[in-house]
mmCIF file of C-alpha atoms in Angstrom:
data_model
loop_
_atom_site.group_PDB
_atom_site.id
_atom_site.type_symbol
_atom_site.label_atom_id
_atom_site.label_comp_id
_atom_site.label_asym_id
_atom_site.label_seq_id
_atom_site.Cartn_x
_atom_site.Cartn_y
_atom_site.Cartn_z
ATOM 1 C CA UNK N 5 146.577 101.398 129.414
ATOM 2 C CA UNK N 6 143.494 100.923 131.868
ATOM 3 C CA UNK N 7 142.902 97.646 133.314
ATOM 4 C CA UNK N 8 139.475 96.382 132.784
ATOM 5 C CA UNK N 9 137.998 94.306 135.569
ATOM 6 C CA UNK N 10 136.098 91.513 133.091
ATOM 7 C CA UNK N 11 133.403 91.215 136.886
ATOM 8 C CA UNK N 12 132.073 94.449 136.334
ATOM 9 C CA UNK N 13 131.596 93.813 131.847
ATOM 10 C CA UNK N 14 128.274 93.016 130.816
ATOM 11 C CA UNK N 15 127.858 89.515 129.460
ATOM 12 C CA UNK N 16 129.177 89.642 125.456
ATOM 13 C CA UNK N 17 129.497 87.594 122.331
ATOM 14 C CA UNK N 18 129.868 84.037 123.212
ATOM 15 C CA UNK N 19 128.247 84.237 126.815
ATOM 16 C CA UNK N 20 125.099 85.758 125.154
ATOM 17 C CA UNK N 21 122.155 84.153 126.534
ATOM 18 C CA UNK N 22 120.816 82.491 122.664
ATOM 19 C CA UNK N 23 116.741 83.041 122.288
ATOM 20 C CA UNK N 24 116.370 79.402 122.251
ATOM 21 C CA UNK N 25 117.282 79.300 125.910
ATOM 22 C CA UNK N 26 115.155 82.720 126.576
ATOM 23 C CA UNK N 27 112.205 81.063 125.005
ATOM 24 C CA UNK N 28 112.720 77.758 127.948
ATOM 25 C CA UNK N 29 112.707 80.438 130.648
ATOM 26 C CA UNK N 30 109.491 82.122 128.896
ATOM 27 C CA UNK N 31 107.952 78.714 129.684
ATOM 28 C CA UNK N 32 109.431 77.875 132.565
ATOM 29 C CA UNK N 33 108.215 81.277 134.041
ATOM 30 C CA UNK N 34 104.614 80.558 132.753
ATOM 31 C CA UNK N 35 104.250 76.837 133.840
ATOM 32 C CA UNK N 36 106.691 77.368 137.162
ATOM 33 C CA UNK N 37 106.918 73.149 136.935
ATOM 34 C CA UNK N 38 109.877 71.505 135.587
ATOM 35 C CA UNK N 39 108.204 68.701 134.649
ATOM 36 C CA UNK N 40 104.989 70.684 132.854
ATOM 37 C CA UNK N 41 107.350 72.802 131.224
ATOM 38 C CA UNK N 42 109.410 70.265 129.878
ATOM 39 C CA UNK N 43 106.499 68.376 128.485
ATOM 40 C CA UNK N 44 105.337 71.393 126.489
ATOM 41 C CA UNK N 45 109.208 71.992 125.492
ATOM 42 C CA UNK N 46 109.717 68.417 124.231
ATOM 43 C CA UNK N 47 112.265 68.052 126.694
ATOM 44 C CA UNK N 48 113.733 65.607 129.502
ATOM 45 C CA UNK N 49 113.564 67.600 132.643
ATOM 46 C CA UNK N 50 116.980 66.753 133.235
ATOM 47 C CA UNK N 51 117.709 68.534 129.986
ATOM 48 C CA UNK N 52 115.502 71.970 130.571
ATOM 49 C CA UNK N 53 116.954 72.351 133.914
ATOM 50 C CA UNK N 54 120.939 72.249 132.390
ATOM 51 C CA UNK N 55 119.787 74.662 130.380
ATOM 52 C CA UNK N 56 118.166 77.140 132.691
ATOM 53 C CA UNK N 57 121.159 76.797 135.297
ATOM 54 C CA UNK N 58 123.438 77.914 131.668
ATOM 55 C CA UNK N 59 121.373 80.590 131.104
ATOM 56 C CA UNK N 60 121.824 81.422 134.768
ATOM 57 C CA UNK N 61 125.457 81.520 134.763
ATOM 58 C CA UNK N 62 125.590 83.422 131.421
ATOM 59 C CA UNK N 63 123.734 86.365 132.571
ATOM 60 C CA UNK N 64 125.490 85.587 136.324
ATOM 61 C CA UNK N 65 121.902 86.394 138.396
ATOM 62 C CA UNK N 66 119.402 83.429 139.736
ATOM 63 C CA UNK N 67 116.271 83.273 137.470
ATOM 64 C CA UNK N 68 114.459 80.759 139.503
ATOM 65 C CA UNK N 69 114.160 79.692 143.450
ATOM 66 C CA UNK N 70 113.860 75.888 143.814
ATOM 67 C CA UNK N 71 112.911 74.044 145.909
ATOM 68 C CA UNK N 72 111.422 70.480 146.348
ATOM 69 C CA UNK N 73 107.893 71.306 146.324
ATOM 70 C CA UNK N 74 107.562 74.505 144.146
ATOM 71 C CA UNK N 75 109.694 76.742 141.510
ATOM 72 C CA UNK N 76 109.399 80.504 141.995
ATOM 73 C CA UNK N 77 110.917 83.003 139.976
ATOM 74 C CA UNK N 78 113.391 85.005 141.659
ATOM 75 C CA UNK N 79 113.047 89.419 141.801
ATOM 76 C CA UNK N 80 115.633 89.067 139.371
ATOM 77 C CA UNK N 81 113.815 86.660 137.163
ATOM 78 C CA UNK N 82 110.935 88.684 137.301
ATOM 79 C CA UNK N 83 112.798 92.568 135.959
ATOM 80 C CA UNK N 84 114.189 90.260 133.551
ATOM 81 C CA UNK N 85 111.119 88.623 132.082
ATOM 82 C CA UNK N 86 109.947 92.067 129.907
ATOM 83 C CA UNK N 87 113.395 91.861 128.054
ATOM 84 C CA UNK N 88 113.859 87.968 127.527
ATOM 85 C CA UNK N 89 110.439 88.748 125.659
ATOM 86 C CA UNK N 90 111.511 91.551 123.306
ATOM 87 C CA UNK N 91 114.438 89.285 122.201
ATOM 88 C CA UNK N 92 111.982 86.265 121.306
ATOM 89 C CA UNK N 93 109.785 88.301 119.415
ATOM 90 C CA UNK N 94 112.628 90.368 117.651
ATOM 91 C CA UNK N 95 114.378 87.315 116.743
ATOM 92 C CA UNK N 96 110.668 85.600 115.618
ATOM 93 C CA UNK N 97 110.244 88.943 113.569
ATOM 94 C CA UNK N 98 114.060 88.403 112.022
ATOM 95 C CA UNK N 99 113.072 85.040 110.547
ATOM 96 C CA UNK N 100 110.062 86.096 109.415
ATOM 97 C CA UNK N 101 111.508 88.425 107.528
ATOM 98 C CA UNK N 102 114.170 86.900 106.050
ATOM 99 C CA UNK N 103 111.879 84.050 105.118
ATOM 100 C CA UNK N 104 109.700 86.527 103.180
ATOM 101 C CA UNK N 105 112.962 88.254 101.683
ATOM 102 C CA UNK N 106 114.142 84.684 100.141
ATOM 103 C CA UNK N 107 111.251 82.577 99.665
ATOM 104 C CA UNK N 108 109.860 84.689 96.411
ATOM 105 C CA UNK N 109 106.644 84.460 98.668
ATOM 106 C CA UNK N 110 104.518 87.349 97.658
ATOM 107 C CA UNK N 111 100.638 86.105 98.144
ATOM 108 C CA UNK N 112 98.767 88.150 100.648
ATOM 109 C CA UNK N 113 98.273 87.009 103.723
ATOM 110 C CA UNK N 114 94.589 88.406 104.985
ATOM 111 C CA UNK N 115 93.335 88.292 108.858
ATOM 112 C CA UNK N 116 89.836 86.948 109.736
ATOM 113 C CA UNK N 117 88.526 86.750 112.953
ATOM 114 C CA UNK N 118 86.123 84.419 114.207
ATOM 115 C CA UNK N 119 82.422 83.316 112.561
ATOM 116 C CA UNK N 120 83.044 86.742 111.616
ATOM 117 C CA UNK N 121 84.814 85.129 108.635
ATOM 118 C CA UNK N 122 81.156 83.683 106.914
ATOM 119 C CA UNK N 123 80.281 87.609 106.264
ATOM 120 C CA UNK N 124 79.302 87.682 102.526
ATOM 121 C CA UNK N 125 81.392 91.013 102.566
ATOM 122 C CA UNK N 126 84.620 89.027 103.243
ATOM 123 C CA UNK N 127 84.222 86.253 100.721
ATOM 124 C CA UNK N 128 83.359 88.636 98.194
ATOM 125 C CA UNK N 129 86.457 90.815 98.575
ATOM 126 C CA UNK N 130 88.804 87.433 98.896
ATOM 127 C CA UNK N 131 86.619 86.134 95.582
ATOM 128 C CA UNK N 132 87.799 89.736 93.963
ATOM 129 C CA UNK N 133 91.421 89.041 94.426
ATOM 130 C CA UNK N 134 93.513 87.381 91.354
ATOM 131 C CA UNK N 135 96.017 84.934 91.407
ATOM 132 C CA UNK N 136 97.739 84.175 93.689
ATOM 133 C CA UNK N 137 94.551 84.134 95.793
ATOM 134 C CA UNK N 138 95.470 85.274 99.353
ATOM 135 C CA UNK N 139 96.125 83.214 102.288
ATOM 136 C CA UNK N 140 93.756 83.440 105.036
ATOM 137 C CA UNK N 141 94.290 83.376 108.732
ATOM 138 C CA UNK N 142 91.957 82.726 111.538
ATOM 139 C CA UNK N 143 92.701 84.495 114.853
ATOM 140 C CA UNK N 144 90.689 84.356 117.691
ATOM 141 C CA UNK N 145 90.312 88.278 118.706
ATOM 142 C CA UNK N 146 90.516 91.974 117.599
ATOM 143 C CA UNK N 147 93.408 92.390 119.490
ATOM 144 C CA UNK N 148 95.000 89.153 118.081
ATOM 145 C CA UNK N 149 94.314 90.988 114.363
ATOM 146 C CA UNK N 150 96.103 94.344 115.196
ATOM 147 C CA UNK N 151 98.653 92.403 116.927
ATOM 148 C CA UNK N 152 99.630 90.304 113.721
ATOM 149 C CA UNK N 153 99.274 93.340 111.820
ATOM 150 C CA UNK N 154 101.557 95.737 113.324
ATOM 151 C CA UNK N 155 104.269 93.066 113.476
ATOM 152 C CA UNK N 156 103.634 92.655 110.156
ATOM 153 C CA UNK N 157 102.658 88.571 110.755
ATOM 154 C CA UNK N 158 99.865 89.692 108.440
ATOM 155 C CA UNK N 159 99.451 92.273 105.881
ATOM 156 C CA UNK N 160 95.508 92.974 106.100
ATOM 157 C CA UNK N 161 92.701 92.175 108.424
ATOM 158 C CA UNK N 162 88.888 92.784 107.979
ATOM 159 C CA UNK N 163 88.004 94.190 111.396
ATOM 160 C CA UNK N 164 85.198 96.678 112.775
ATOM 161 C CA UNK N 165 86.437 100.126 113.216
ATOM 162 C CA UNK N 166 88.013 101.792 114.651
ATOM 163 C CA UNK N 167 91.925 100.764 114.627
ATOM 164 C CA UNK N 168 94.693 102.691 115.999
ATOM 165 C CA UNK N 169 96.224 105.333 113.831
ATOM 166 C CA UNK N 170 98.869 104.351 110.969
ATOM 167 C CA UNK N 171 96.467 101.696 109.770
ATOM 168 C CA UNK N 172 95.013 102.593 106.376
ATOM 169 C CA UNK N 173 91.035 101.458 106.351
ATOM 170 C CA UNK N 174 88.930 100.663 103.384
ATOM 171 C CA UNK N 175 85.073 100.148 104.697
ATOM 172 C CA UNK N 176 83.169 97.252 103.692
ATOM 173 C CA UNK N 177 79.850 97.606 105.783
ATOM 174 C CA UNK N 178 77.985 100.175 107.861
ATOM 175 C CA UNK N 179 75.851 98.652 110.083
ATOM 176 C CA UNK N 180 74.283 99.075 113.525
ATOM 177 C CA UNK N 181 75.175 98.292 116.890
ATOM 178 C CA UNK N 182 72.846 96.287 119.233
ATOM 179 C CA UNK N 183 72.751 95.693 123.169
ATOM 180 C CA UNK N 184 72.960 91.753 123.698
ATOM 181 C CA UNK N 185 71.590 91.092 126.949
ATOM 182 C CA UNK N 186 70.587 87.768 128.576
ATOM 183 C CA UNK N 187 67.043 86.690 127.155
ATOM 184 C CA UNK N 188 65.261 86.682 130.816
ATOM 185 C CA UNK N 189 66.271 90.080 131.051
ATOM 186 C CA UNK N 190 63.153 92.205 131.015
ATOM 187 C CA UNK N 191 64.282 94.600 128.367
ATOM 188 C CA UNK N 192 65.140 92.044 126.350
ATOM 189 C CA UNK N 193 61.358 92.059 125.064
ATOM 190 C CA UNK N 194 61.296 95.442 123.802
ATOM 191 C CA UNK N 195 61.629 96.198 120.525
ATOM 192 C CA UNK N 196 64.171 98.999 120.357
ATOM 193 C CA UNK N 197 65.841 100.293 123.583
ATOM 194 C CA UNK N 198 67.715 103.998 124.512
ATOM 195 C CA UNK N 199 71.342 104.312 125.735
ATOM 196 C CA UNK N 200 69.042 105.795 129.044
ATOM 197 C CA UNK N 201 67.291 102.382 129.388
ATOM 198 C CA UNK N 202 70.980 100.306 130.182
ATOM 199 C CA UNK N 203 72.467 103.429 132.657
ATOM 200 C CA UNK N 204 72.470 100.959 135.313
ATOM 201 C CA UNK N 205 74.061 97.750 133.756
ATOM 202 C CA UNK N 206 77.856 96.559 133.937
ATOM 203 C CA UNK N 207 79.144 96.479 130.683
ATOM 204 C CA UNK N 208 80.781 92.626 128.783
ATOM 205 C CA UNK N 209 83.896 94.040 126.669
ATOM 206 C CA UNK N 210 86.900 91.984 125.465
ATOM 207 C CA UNK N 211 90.444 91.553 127.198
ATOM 208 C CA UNK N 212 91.636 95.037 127.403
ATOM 209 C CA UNK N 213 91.998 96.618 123.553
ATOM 210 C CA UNK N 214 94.846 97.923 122.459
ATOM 211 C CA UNK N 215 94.205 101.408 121.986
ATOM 212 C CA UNK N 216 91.645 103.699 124.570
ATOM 213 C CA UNK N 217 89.200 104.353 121.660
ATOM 214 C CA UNK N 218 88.298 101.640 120.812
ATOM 215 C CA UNK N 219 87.173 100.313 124.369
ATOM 216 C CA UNK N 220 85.370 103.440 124.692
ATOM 217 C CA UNK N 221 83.649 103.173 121.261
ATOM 218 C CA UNK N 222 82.826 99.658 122.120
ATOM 219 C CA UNK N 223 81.559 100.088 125.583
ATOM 220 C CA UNK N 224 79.609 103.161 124.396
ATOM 221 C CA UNK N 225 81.748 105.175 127.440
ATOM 222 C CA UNK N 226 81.093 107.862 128.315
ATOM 223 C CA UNK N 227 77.547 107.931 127.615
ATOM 224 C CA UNK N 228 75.386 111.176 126.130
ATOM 225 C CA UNK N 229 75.187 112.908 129.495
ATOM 226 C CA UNK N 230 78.824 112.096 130.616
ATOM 227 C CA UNK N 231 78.670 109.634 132.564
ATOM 228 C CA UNK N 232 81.065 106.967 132.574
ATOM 229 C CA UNK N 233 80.530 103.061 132.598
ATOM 230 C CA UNK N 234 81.184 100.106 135.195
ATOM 231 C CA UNK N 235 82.789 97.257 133.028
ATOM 232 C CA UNK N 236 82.108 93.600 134.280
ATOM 233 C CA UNK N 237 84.049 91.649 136.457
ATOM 234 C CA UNK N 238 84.510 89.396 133.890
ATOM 235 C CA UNK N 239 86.449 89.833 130.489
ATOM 236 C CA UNK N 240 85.912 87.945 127.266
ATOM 237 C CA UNK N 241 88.925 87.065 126.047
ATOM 238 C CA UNK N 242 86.907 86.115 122.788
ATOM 239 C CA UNK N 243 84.177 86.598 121.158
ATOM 240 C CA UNK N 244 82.255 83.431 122.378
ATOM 241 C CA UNK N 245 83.657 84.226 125.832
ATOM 242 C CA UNK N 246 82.066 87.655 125.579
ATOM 243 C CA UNK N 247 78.373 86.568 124.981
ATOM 244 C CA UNK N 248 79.087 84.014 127.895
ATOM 245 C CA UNK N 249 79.363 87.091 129.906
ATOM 246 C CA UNK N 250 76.552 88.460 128.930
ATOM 247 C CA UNK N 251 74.515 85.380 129.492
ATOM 248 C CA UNK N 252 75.590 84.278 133.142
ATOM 249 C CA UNK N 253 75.736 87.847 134.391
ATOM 250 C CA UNK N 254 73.442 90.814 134.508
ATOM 251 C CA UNK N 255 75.726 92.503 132.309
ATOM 252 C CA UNK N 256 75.121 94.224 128.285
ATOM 253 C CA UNK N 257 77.398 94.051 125.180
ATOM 254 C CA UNK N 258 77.401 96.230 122.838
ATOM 255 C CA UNK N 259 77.954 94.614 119.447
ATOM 256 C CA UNK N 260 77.335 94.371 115.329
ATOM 257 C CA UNK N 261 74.389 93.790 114.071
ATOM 258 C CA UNK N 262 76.446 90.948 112.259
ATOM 259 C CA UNK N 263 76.392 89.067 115.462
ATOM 260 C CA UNK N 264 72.652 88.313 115.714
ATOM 261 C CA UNK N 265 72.717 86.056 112.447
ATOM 262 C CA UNK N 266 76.019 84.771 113.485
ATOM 263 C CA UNK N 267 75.797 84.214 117.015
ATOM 264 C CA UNK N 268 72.195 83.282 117.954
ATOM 265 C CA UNK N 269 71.440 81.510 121.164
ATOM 266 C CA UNK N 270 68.452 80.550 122.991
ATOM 267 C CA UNK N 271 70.308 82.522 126.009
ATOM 268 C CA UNK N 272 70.909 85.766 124.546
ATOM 269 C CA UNK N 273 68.589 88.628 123.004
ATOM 270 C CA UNK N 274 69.745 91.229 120.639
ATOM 271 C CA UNK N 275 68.078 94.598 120.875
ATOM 272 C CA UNK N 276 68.857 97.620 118.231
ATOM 273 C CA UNK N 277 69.564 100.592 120.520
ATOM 274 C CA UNK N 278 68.205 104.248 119.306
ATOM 275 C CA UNK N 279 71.058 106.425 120.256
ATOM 276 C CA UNK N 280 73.932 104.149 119.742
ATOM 277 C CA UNK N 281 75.709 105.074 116.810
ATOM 278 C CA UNK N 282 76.347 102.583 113.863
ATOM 279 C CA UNK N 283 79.807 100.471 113.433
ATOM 280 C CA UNK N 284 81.719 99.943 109.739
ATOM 281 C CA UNK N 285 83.612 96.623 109.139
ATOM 282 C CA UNK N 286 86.394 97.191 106.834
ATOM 283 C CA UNK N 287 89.334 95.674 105.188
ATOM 284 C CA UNK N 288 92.314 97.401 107.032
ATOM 285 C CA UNK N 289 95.989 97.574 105.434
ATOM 286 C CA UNK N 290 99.810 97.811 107.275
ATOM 287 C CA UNK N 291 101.295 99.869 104.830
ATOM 288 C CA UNK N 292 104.464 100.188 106.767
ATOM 289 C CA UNK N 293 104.758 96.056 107.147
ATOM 290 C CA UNK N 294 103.272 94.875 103.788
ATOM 291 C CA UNK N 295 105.773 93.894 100.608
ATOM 292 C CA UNK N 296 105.403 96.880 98.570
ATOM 293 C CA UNK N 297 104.110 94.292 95.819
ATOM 294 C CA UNK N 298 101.103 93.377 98.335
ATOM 295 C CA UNK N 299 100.664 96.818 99.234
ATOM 296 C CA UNK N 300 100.137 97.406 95.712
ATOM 297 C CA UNK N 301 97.359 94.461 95.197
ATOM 298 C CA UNK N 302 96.008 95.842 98.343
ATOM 299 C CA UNK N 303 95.255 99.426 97.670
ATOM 300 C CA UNK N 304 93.955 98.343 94.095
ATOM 301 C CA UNK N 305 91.647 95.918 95.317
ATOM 302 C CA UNK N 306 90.596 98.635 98.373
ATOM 303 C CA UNK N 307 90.311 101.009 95.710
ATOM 304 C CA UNK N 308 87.370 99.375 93.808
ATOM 305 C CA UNK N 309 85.415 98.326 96.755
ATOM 306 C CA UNK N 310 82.270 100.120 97.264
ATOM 307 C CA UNK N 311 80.902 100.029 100.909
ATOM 308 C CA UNK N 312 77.711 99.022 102.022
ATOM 309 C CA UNK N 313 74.566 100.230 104.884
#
């Protein structure tokens, strides 16, 4: 029989690092501050740093360099970072499932994003809905929607197209797309402006979107003659953050006509653009994550919505 040298076995059963000491090292990693981390951990710092020196000797490689006047991870630490992350969210996605498995839970659970939530298209699909009425989640950005949809956090969302492929789309609202622009800006006073007219101008967009086509839809790139687009310096990471943009730089956004009654400021001027094609908000459905009873509700409801524009 082969001897086994236990030094050279990866790390098994009972030395498995658990995913309540991957999520400390998450935060630790973020916050690099014993003392910050613990605070947002609930912790003693005495307490956080037994556990990070456990998880170190369980997976038998130094996470962190300390010293007395900074914490750095180590190379190590860093490789290690992308998989500690899959097991948090694979082990947040297990409970979430078997909550939904036991707790006879079967109300919808719908994704709105932003003021984008006071459209009358929205309140009149969530008014169509019978009991149970479905529960309604705010999340800051796009992203944050498609995010919570694919792992299945959320079974719908009502988003502007378009959405990465696999995600079934019922439209709500056609409608066009303006150029927001700061309200000094000289073109700013016309009354309708040409793709042509903005060739020069960095373009606001939000923190990098999942998918390529929908940062090139949304950035109108490339334009009609080819050409591609210089994207600002500065990201918003919302929506809010997005006009800001827009408003301390000489930079344009391209964005729903929804946003002009939802978002007006002294600062900012929304212009209809000739040549930009329109957008269409929809309701957008997970098939592959949704309770096949919520599925159901879904594609009904979808099913008798006509769209608007």
């Amino acid at each position: 029989m082969p001897v086994i040298d236990s030094s050279d076995t990866p790390v098994t059963n009972g030395d498995d690092p658990t995913p309540h000491q991957l999520r400390l090292l998450l935060t630790l990693a973020e916050e690099l501050h014993f003392g910050r981390a613990a605070r947002r951990l609930y912790l003693t710092q005495p307490a956080l740093s037994q556990q990070i020196r456990a998880l170190e000797d369980r997976l038998r490689v130094p996470l962190f360099q300390r010293t007395s006047r900074r914490v750095e991870l180590t190379e190590a630490g860093r490789e290690l970072l992308p998989y500690a992350r899959r097991v948090v969210t694979a082990a947040d996605e297990l409970r979430r499932a078997a909550y939904h498995l036991t707790s006879g839970d079967d109300s919808l659970r719908i994704g709105v994003c932003e003021s984008f939530g006071s459209m009358p298209e929205i309140r009149a699909v969530l008014d169509a809905f019978a009991n149970p009425s479905p529960r309604v989640r705010v999340l800051e950005t796009f992203t944050a929607q498609l995010t919570a949809l694919e792992r299945g956090e959320i079974d719908a969302a009502f988003v502007h197209l378009p959405v990465p492929a696999g995600l079934h789309a019922r439209p709500l609202l056609v409608e066009p797309r303006l150029a927001c622009l700061r309200a000094t800006d000289p073109l700013a006073a016309r009354a309708t402006l040409h793709l042509a007219d903005l060739a020069e101008y960095p373009v606001a967009e939000m923190s990098p979107s999942t998918f390529p086509e929908g940062r090139a839809f949304w950035t109108a790139d490339p334009r009609p003659d080819g050409a591609r687009v210089r994207i600002a310096g500065s990201r918003g990471s919302t929506f809010e953050s997005l006009l800001n943009t827009v408003a301390l730089t000489r930079a344009v956004a391209f964005v729903p006509a929804a946003a002009a009654r939802l978002y007006p400021r002294p600062d900012l001027a929304y212009v209809p653009v000739t040549d930009l094609p329109p957008c269409t908000f929809a309701l957008v459905l997970n098939e592959t994550t949704a309770r096949p009873p919520r599925a159901r509700r879904l594609r009904a409801a979808m099913a008798a919505i006509a769209p608007r524009g």
